[in-house]
Coordinates of N, CA and C in Angstrom, one line a residue:
X14 N 0.9 -1.2 0.0 CA 0.0 0.0 0.0 C 0.9 1.2 0.0
X15 N 0.5 2.2 -0.8 CA 1.3 3.4 -0.9 C 0.7 4.4 0.1
X16 N 1.6 5.0 1.0 CA 1.2 6.0 2.0 C 1.5 7.3 1.5
X17 N 0.5 8.2 1.5 CA 0.7 9.6 1.1 C 1.4 10.3 2.2
X18 N 2.6 10.7 2.0 CA 3.4 11.3 3.1 C 2.8 12.6 3.6
X19 N 2.2 13.4 2.6 CA 1.6 14.7 3.1 C 0.4 14.5 3.9
X20 N -0.4 13.5 3.6 CA -1.6 13.1 4.4 C -1.2 12.6 5.7
X21 N -0.2 11.7 5.7 CA 0.3 11.2 7.0 C 0.8 12.3 7.9
X22 N 1.5 13.3 7.3 CA 2.0 14.4 8.1 C 0.9 15.2 8.7
X23 N -0.2 15.4 8.0 CA -1.3 16.2 8.5 C -2.0 15.5 9.6
X24 N -2.1 14.2 9.5 CA -2.7 13.4 10.6 C -1.9 13.5 11.8
X25 N -0.6 13.4 11.7 CA 0.3 13.4 12.8 C 0.2 14.8 13.5
X26 N 0.2 15.9 12.7 CA 0.1 17.2 13.3 C -1.2 17.4 14.0
X27 N -2.3 16.8 13.3 CA -3.6 16.9 14.0 C -3.6 16.2 15.3
X28 N -3.0 15.0 15.4 CA -3.0 14.3 16.7 C -2.2 15.1 17.7
X29 N -1.1 15.7 17.3 CA -0.2 16.4 18.2 C -1.0 17.7 18.8
X30 N -1.7 18.3 17.9 CA -2.6 19.5 18.3 C -3.6 19.0 19.3
X31 N -4.3 17.9 19.0 CA -5.3 17.4 19.9 C -4.8 17.1 21.3
X32 N -3.6 16.4 21.3 CA -3.0 16.1 22.6 C -2.6 17.4 23.4
X33 N -2.1 18.4 22.6 CA -1.8 19.7 23.3 C -3.0 20.4 23.9
X34 N -4.1 20.4 23.1 CA -5.3 21.0 23.5 C -5.9 20.3 24.7
X35 N -5.9 19.0 24.7 CA -6.5 18.3 25.8 C -5.6 18.4 27.1
X36 N -4.3 18.4 26.8 CA -3.4 18.6 28.0 C -3.6 20.0 28.7
X37 N -3.9 21.0 27.9 CA -4.2 22.3 28.5 C -5.6 22.3 29.1
X38 N -6.5 21.6 28.3 CA -8.0 21.7 28.8 C -8.2 21.0 30.1
X39 N -7.5 19.9 30.4 CA -7.7 19.2 31.7 C -7.2 20.1 32.8
X40 N -6.2 20.9 32.6 CA -5.6 21.8 33.6 C -6.6 23.0 33.9
X41 N -7.1 23.6 32.8 CA -8.0 24.7 32.9 C -9.3 24.2 33.6
X42 N -9.8 23.1 33.2 CA -11.1 22.6 33.8 C -10.9 22.3 35.3
X43 N -9.7 21.8 35.7 CA -9.6 21.4 37.1 C -9.6 22.6 38.0
X44 N -9.3 23.8 37.4 CA -9.3 25.0 38.3 C -10.5 25.8 38.0
X45 N -10.9 26.0 36.8 CA -12.0 26.9 36.4 C -13.3 26.2 36.0
X46 N -13.3 24.9 35.9 CA -14.5 24.1 35.4 C -14.5 23.9 34.0
X47 N -15.3 22.9 33.6 CA -15.5 22.6 32.2 C -16.2 23.7 31.4
X48 N -17.0 24.5 32.1 CA -17.7 25.6 31.5 C -16.8 26.7 31.0
X49 N -15.5 26.7 31.6 CA -14.6 27.7 31.2 C -13.8 27.4 29.9
X50 N -14.0 26.2 29.4 CA -13.3 25.8 28.2 C -14.0 26.4 27.0
X51 N -13.2 26.9 26.1 CA -13.7 27.3 24.8 C -12.5 27.1 23.8
X52 N -13.0 26.9 22.6 CA -12.0 26.7 21.5 C -11.1 27.9 21.4
X53 N -11.7 29.1 21.5 CA -10.9 30.4 21.4 C -9.9 30.5 22.5
X54 N -10.3 30.2 23.7 CA -9.4 30.3 24.9 C -8.2 29.4 24.8
X55 N -8.5 28.1 24.4 CA -7.4 27.2 24.3 C -6.5 27.5 23.1
X56 N -7.1 28.0 22.0 CA -6.2 28.4 20.9 C -5.3 29.5 21.3
X57 N -5.8 30.5 22.0 CA -5.0 31.6 22.5 C -3.9 31.1 23.4
X58 N -4.3 30.3 24.4 CA -3.3 29.8 25.4 C -2.2 29.0 24.8
X59 N -2.5 28.3 23.7 CA -1.5 27.4 23.1 C -0.8 28.1 21.8
X60 N -1.3 29.3 21.4 CA -0.7 29.9 20.2 C -1.1 29.2 19.0
X61 N -2.3 28.6 18.9 CA -2.8 27.9 17.8 C -3.9 28.7 17.1
X62 N -4.3 28.3 15.9 CA -5.4 28.9 15.2 C -6.7 28.3 15.7
X63 N -7.7 29.2 15.8 CA -9.0 28.7 16.3 C -9.6 27.6 15.3
X64 N -9.3 27.8 14.0 CA -9.8 26.8 13.1 C -9.2 25.5 13.3
X65 N -7.9 25.5 13.6 CA -7.2 24.2 13.9 C -7.7 23.5 15.1
X66 N -8.0 24.3 16.1 CA -8.6 23.6 17.3 C -10.0 23.2 17.1
X67 N -10.8 24.0 16.4 CA -12.2 23.6 16.1 C -12.3 22.4 15.3
X68 N -11.3 22.2 14.3 CA -11.3 21.0 13.5 C -11.2 19.7 14.3
X69 N -10.6 19.8 15.4 CA -10.3 18.6 16.2 C -11.5 18.3 17.1
X70 N -12.4 19.2 17.4 CA -13.5 18.9 18.3 C -14.9 19.3 17.8
X71 N -15.0 20.4 17.1 CA -16.3 20.7 16.5 C -17.3 21.5 17.3
X72 N -17.4 21.2 18.6 CA -18.4 21.9 19.5 C -17.8 21.9 20.9
X73 N -18.4 22.8 21.7 CA -17.9 22.9 23.1 C -18.2 21.6 23.9
X74 N -19.4 21.0 23.6 CA -19.7 19.8 24.3 C -18.7 18.7 24.0
X75 N -18.4 18.6 22.7 CA -17.4 17.5 22.4 C -16.1 17.8 23.0
X76 N -15.7 19.1 23.1 CA -14.5 19.4 23.7 C -14.5 19.0 25.2
X77 N -15.6 19.3 25.9 CA -15.8 18.9 27.3 C -15.7 17.4 27.4
X78 N -16.4 16.7 26.6 CA -16.4 15.2 26.7 C -15.0 14.6 26.4
X79 N -14.3 15.2 25.4 CA -12.9 14.7 25.2 C -12.0 15.0 26.3
X80 N -12.3 16.2 27.0 CA -11.5 16.5 28.2 C -11.7 15.5 29.3
X81 N -12.9 15.2 29.5 CA -13.2 14.2 30.6 C -12.5 12.8 30.2
X82 N -12.6 12.4 29.0 CA -11.9 11.2 28.6 C -10.4 11.3 28.8
X83 N -9.9 12.4 28.5 CA -8.4 12.6 28.7 C -8.1 12.5 30.2
X84 N -8.9 13.1 31.0 CA -8.6 13.1 32.4 C -8.8 11.7 33.0
X85 N -9.7 10.9 32.5 CA -9.9 9.5 32.9 C -8.6 8.7 32.5
X86 N -8.1 8.9 31.4 CA -6.9 8.2 31.0 C -5.7 8.5 31.9
X87 N -5.6 9.8 32.2 CA -4.5 10.3 33.2 C -4.7 9.6 34.5
X88 N -5.9 9.7 35.0 CA -6.3 9.1 36.3 C -5.9 7.6 36.3
X89 N -6.3 6.9 35.3 CA -6.0 5.5 35.3 C -4.5 5.2 35.3
X90 N -3.7 6.0 34.5 CA -2.3 5.8 34.5 C -1.6 6.1 35.8
X91 N -2.1 7.2 36.5 CA -1.5 7.6 37.7 C -2.0 6.9 39.0
X92 N -3.2 6.4 39.0 CA -3.7 5.9 40.2 C -4.0 4.4 40.1
X93 N -4.8 4.0 39.1 CA -5.3 2.6 39.0 C -4.2 1.7 38.6
X94 N -3.6 2.0 37.5 CA -2.6 1.0 36.9 C -1.5 0.6 37.9
X95 N -0.9 1.6 38.6 CA 0.2 1.2 39.6 C -0.4 0.4 40.7
X96 N -1.6 0.8 41.2 CA -2.2 0.1 42.3 C -2.6 -1.3 42.0
X97 N -2.9 -1.6 40.8 CA -3.3 -3.0 40.4 C -2.1 -3.9 40.4
X98 N -0.9 -3.4 40.6 CA 0.2 -4.3 40.8 C 0.3 -4.9 42.2
X99 N -0.5 -4.4 43.1 CA -0.5 -4.9 44.5 C -1.4 -6.2 44.4
X100 N -1.2 -7.1 45.4 CA -2.1 -8.3 45.4 C -3.6 -7.9 45.7
X101 N -4.5 -8.6 45.2 CA -5.9 -8.3 45.4 C -6.3 -8.2 46.9
X102 N -7.3 -7.5 47.2 CA -7.8 -7.4 48.6 C -7.4 -6.1 49.3
X103 N -7.2 -6.2 50.6 CA -7.0 -5.0 51.4 C -5.7 -4.3 51.0
X104 N -4.7 -5.1 50.6 CA -3.4 -4.4 50.1 C -3.6 -3.6 48.9
X105 N -4.5 -4.1 48.0 CA -4.8 -3.3 46.8 C -5.6 -2.1 47.1
X106 N -6.6 -2.2 48.0 CA -7.4 -1.0 48.4 C -6.4 0.0 49.0
X107 N -5.5 -0.4 49.9 CA -4.6 0.6 50.4 C -3.8 1.3 49.3
X108 N -3.3 0.5 48.4 CA -2.5 1.1 47.2 C -3.4 2.0 46.4
X109 N -4.6 1.7 46.2 CA -5.5 2.6 45.4 C -5.6 3.9 46.2
X110 N -5.8 3.8 47.5 CA -6.0 5.1 48.3 C -4.7 5.9 48.3
X111 N -3.5 5.2 48.5 CA -2.3 5.9 48.5 C -1.9 6.5 47.2
X112 N -2.1 5.8 46.1 CA -1.8 6.4 44.8 C -2.8 7.6 44.5
X113 N -4.1 7.5 45.0 CA -5.0 8.6 44.9 C -4.5 9.8 45.7
X114 N -4.0 9.6 46.9 CA -3.5 10.7 47.7 C -2.3 11.3 46.9
X115 N -1.4 10.5 46.4 CA -0.3 11.0 45.6 C -0.7 11.9 44.4
X116 N -1.8 11.4 43.8 CA -2.3 12.0 42.6 C -2.9 13.4 42.9
X117 N -3.6 13.5 44.1 CA -4.1 14.8 44.5 C -3.1 15.7 45.1
X118 N -2.2 15.1 45.9 CA -1.2 15.9 46.6 C -0.2 16.4 45.5
X119 N 0.1 15.6 44.5 CA 1.1 16.0 43.5 C 0.6 17.0 42.5
X120 N -0.7 17.3 42.6 CA -1.3 18.3 41.7 C -1.1 17.8 40.2
X121 N -1.4 16.6 40.0 CA -1.4 16.1 38.6 C -2.3 17.0 37.8
X122 N -3.4 17.4 38.4 CA -4.2 18.5 37.8 C -4.0 19.7 38.7
X123 N -3.9 20.9 38.2 CA -3.6 22.1 38.9 C -4.6 22.4 40.0
X124 N -5.8 22.0 39.8 CA -6.9 22.3 40.8 C -7.1 21.2 41.8
X125 N -6.2 20.2 41.9 CA -6.4 19.1 42.7 C -7.1 18.0 41.9
X126 N -8.1 17.3 42.5 CA -8.7 16.2 41.8 C -9.7 16.8 40.7
X127 N -9.4 16.4 39.5 CA -10.1 16.9 38.3 C -11.6 16.6 38.5
X128 N -11.9 15.3 38.9 CA -13.3 14.9 39.0 C -14.1 15.5 40.1
X129 N -13.4 15.8 41.2 CA -14.2 16.5 42.3 C -14.6 17.9 41.8
X130 N -13.7 18.6 41.1 CA -13.9 19.9 40.7 C -15.1 20.0 39.7
X131 N -15.0 19.1 38.6 CA -16.0 19.3 37.6 C -17.3 18.6 37.9
X132 N -17.3 17.6 38.8 CA -18.5 16.9 39.1 C -19.4 17.8 39.9
X133 N -18.9 18.6 40.8 CA -19.7 19.6 41.5 C -20.3 20.6 40.5
X134 N -19.6 20.9 39.4 CA -20.1 21.8 38.4 C -21.3 21.2 37.6
X135 N -21.2 19.9 37.3 CA -22.2 19.3 36.4 C -23.2 18.3 37.0
X136 N -23.1 18.1 38.3 CA -24.0 17.1 38.9 C -25.5 17.3 38.8
X137 N -25.9 18.6 38.6 CA -27.3 18.9 38.5 C -27.6 19.4 37.1
X138 N -26.8 19.0 36.1 CA -27.0 19.5 34.7 C -27.1 18.2 33.8
X139 N -28.3 17.7 33.6 CA -28.5 16.4 32.8 C -27.9 16.6 31.4
X140 N -27.3 15.5 30.9 CA -26.7 15.6 29.6 C -25.5 14.7 29.5
X141 N -24.9 14.6 28.3 CA -23.8 13.7 28.1 C -22.6 14.0 29.0
X142 N -22.3 15.2 29.3 CA -21.2 15.5 30.2 C -21.4 14.9 31.6
X143 N -22.6 15.2 32.1 CA -22.9 14.6 33.5 C -22.9 13.1 33.4
X144 N -23.4 12.5 32.3 CA -23.4 11.0 32.2 C -22.0 10.5 32.2
X145 N -21.1 11.2 31.5 CA -19.7 10.7 31.4 C -19.0 10.8 32.8
X146 N -19.3 11.9 33.5 CA -18.7 12.0 34.9 C -19.3 11.0 35.8
X147 N -20.6 10.7 35.7 CA -21.3 9.7 36.6 C -20.7 8.3 36.3
X148 N -20.4 8.0 35.1 CA -19.8 6.8 34.7 C -18.4 6.6 35.3
X149 N -17.7 7.7 35.3 CA -16.3 7.7 35.8 C -16.4 7.5 37.4
X150 N -17.3 8.1 38.0 CA -17.4 8.0 39.5 C -17.8 6.6 39.9
X151 N -18.8 6.1 39.2 CA -19.2 4.7 39.5 C -18.1 3.7 39.2
X152 N -17.4 3.9 38.2 CA -16.3 3.0 37.9 C -15.3 3.0 39.0
X153 N -14.9 4.1 39.5 CA -14.0 4.2 40.6 C -14.5 3.6 41.9
X154 N -15.8 3.9 42.2 CA -16.4 3.3 43.4 C -16.5 1.8 43.3
X155 N -16.9 1.3 42.1 CA -17.0 -0.1 41.9 C -15.7 -0.8 42.1
X156 N -14.6 -0.2 41.6 CA -13.3 -0.8 41.7 C -13.0 -1.0 43.2
X157 N -13.2 0.0 44.0 CA -12.8 -0.1 45.4 C -13.8 -1.1 46.1
X158 N -15.0 -1.1 45.7 CA -16.0 -2.0 46.3 C -15.6 -3.5 46.0
X159 N -15.2 -3.8 44.8 CA -14.8 -5.1 44.4 C -13.6 -5.6 45.2
X160 N -12.7 -4.7 45.4 CA -11.5 -5.1 46.1 C -11.8 -5.3 47.6
X161 N -12.7 -4.5 48.1 CA -13.1 -4.7 49.5 C -13.9 -6.0 49.7
X162 N -14.7 -6.3 48.7 CA -15.4 -7.7 48.8 C -14.3 -8.8 48.8
X163 N -13.3 -8.6 48.0 CA -12.3 -9.7 48.0 C -11.6 -9.7 49.3
X164 N -11.3 -8.6 49.9 CA -10.7 -8.5 51.3 C -11.6 -9.1 52.3
X165 N -12.9 -8.9 52.2 CA -13.9 -9.4 53.2 C -13.9 -10.9 53.0
X166 N -13.9 -11.4 51.8 CA -14.0 -12.9 51.6 C -12.8 -13.6 52.2
X167 N -11.6 -12.8 52.2 CA -10.4 -13.4 52.8 C -10.3 -13.2 54.3
X168 N -11.3 -12.5 54.8 CA -11.2 -12.3 56.3 C -10.2 -11.2 56.7
X169 N -9.9 -10.3 55.7 CA -8.9 -9.3 56.0 C -9.4 -8.0 56.5
X170 N -10.8 -7.8 56.5 CA -11.3 -6.6 57.0 C -11.8 -6.7 58.4
X171 N -11.9 -5.6 59.2 CA -12.4 -5.7 60.6 C -13.8 -6.3 60.6
X172 N -14.1 -7.1 61.7 CA -15.4 -7.7 61.8 C -16.5 -6.7 61.6
X173 N -17.6 -7.1 60.9 CA -18.7 -6.2 60.7 C -18.6 -5.2 59.6
X174 N -17.5 -5.2 58.9 CA -17.3 -4.2 57.8 C -18.2 -4.6 56.6
X175 N -18.9 -3.6 56.1 CA -19.7 -3.8 54.9 C -19.0 -3.2 53.7
X176 N -18.6 -4.0 52.7 CA -17.8 -3.4 51.6 C -18.4 -2.2 50.9
X177 N -19.7 -2.2 50.6 CA -20.4 -1.1 49.9 C -20.3 0.2 50.8
X178 N -20.6 0.0 52.0 CA -20.6 1.2 52.9 C -19.1 1.7 53.1
X179 N -18.2 0.8 53.2 CA -16.8 1.1 53.4 C -16.3 1.8 52.2
X180 N -16.6 1.4 51.0 CA -16.2 2.0 49.7 C -16.7 3.5 49.7
X181 N -18.0 3.7 50.0 CA -18.5 5.0 50.1 C -17.8 5.9 51.0
X182 N -17.4 5.3 52.2 CA -16.7 6.1 53.2 C -15.3 6.5 52.7
X183 N -14.6 5.5 52.2 CA -13.3 5.8 51.7 C -13.2 6.8 50.6
X184 N -14.1 6.7 49.6 CA -14.1 7.7 48.6 C -14.5 9.1 49.1
X185 N -15.4 9.1 50.1 CA -15.8 10.4 50.7 C -14.6 11.0 51.4
X186 N -13.9 10.2 52.1 CA -12.7 10.7 52.9 C -11.6 11.2 51.9
X187 N -11.4 10.6 50.8 CA -10.4 11.0 49.9 C -10.9 12.4 49.2
X188 N -12.1 12.5 48.9 CA -12.6 13.7 48.3 C -12.5 14.9 49.4
X189 N -12.8 14.5 50.6 CA -12.6 15.5 51.7 C -11.2 16.0 51.9
X190 N -10.3 15.0 51.8 CA -8.8 15.4 51.9 C -8.4 16.3 50.8
X191 N -8.9 16.0 49.6 CA -8.6 16.8 48.4 C -9.1 18.3 48.6
X192 N -10.4 18.4 48.9 CA -10.9 19.8 48.9 C -10.3 20.6 50.1
X193 N -10.1 20.0 51.2 CA -9.5 20.8 52.3 C -8.0 21.1 52.1
X194 N -7.3 20.1 51.5 CA -5.9 20.4 51.3 C -5.8 21.5 50.3
X195 N -6.6 21.5 49.2 CA -6.6 22.6 48.2 C -7.0 23.9 48.9
X196 N -8.2 23.9 49.6 CA -8.7 25.1 50.1 C -7.8 25.8 51.1
X197 N -7.2 25.0 52.0 CA -6.4 25.5 53.1 C -4.9 25.4 52.8
X198 N -4.6 25.0 51.6 CA -3.1 24.7 51.2 C -2.4 24.0 52.3
X199 N -3.0 22.9 52.7 CA -2.6 22.1 53.9 C -2.4 20.6 53.5
X200 N -1.2 20.2 53.1 CA -1.0 18.8 52.7 C -1.1 17.8 53.8
X201 N -1.1 18.3 55.1 CA -1.2 17.4 56.2 C -2.5 16.7 56.2
X202 N -3.5 17.2 55.5 CA -4.8 16.6 55.4 C -4.7 15.2 54.8
X203 N -3.8 15.1 53.8 CA -3.6 13.8 53.2 C -3.1 12.7 54.2
X204 N -2.2 13.1 55.0 CA -1.6 12.2 55.9 C -2.6 11.8 57.0
X205 N -3.3 12.7 57.5 CA -4.3 12.4 58.5 C -5.4 11.5 57.9
X206 N -5.8 11.8 56.7 CA -6.9 11.0 56.1 C -6.4 9.6 55.9
X207 N -5.1 9.5 55.5 CA -4.6 8.1 55.2 C -4.5 7.3 56.5
X208 N -4.2 8.0 57.6 CA -4.2 7.2 58.9 C -5.6 6.7 59.2
X209 N -6.6 7.6 59.0 CA -8.0 7.2 59.2 C -8.4 6.0 58.3
X210 N -7.9 6.0 57.1 CA -8.2 4.9 56.1 C -7.6 3.6 56.6
X211 N -6.4 3.7 57.1 CA -5.7 2.5 57.6 C -6.5 1.9 58.8
X212 N -7.0 2.8 59.7 CA -7.8 2.3 60.8 C -9.0 1.6 60.3
X213 N -9.7 2.2 59.3 CA -10.9 1.6 58.8 C -10.7 0.2 58.1
X214 N -9.5 0.1 57.5 CA -9.1 -1.2 56.9 C -8.5 -2.2 57.8
X215 N -8.3 -1.8 59.1 CA -7.7 -2.7 60.0 C -6.2 -2.9 59.8
X216 N -5.6 -1.9 59.2 CA -4.1 -2.0 59.0 C -3.4 -1.4 60.2
X217 N -2.5 -2.1 60.8 CA -1.8 -1.6 62.0 C -1.0 -0.3 61.6
X218 N -0.9 0.6 62.6 CA -0.2 1.8 62.4 C 1.3 1.5 62.2

């Protein structure tokens, strides 16, 4: 098959532009919200033409959805993938929580947890963006719940622990650590929250 080098080059440049736009978009959205995203704003920030950015997304909603997908990929790479290397059960739950703390503390996204910031913005706005955020939240909670069930089946959780309730509690604690650490510029919130999570999981200090 003959490859048109000029076409191939345009595709490559288009992909590079798309990656640059989404890289900027996830940072802007984590601080100012998905509503602050616009093709003109991102084109100006990156020194690109508006037509070039528009060609990659077409509408503000598609830009928002692509931004959520990009953030989910980053979250998976920084939190989920490394934690999955731990053995299933309570050790993996601890790893998920620790990598989550590192993700928020390290400001992978400038505004802290991307999903906490934009979910508060869209949770009462029905539509594809809210659906995408709801799917991401359920996926995260389900992952922790499944690992807690495995830990309960192995007898590794404190007596009387309910995996579903414990998953809800752990995710709420992590969200709380994120918002207060960002609001008060106080990274000690992560350490205190992690100690509380260890106690809930029955992990010795």
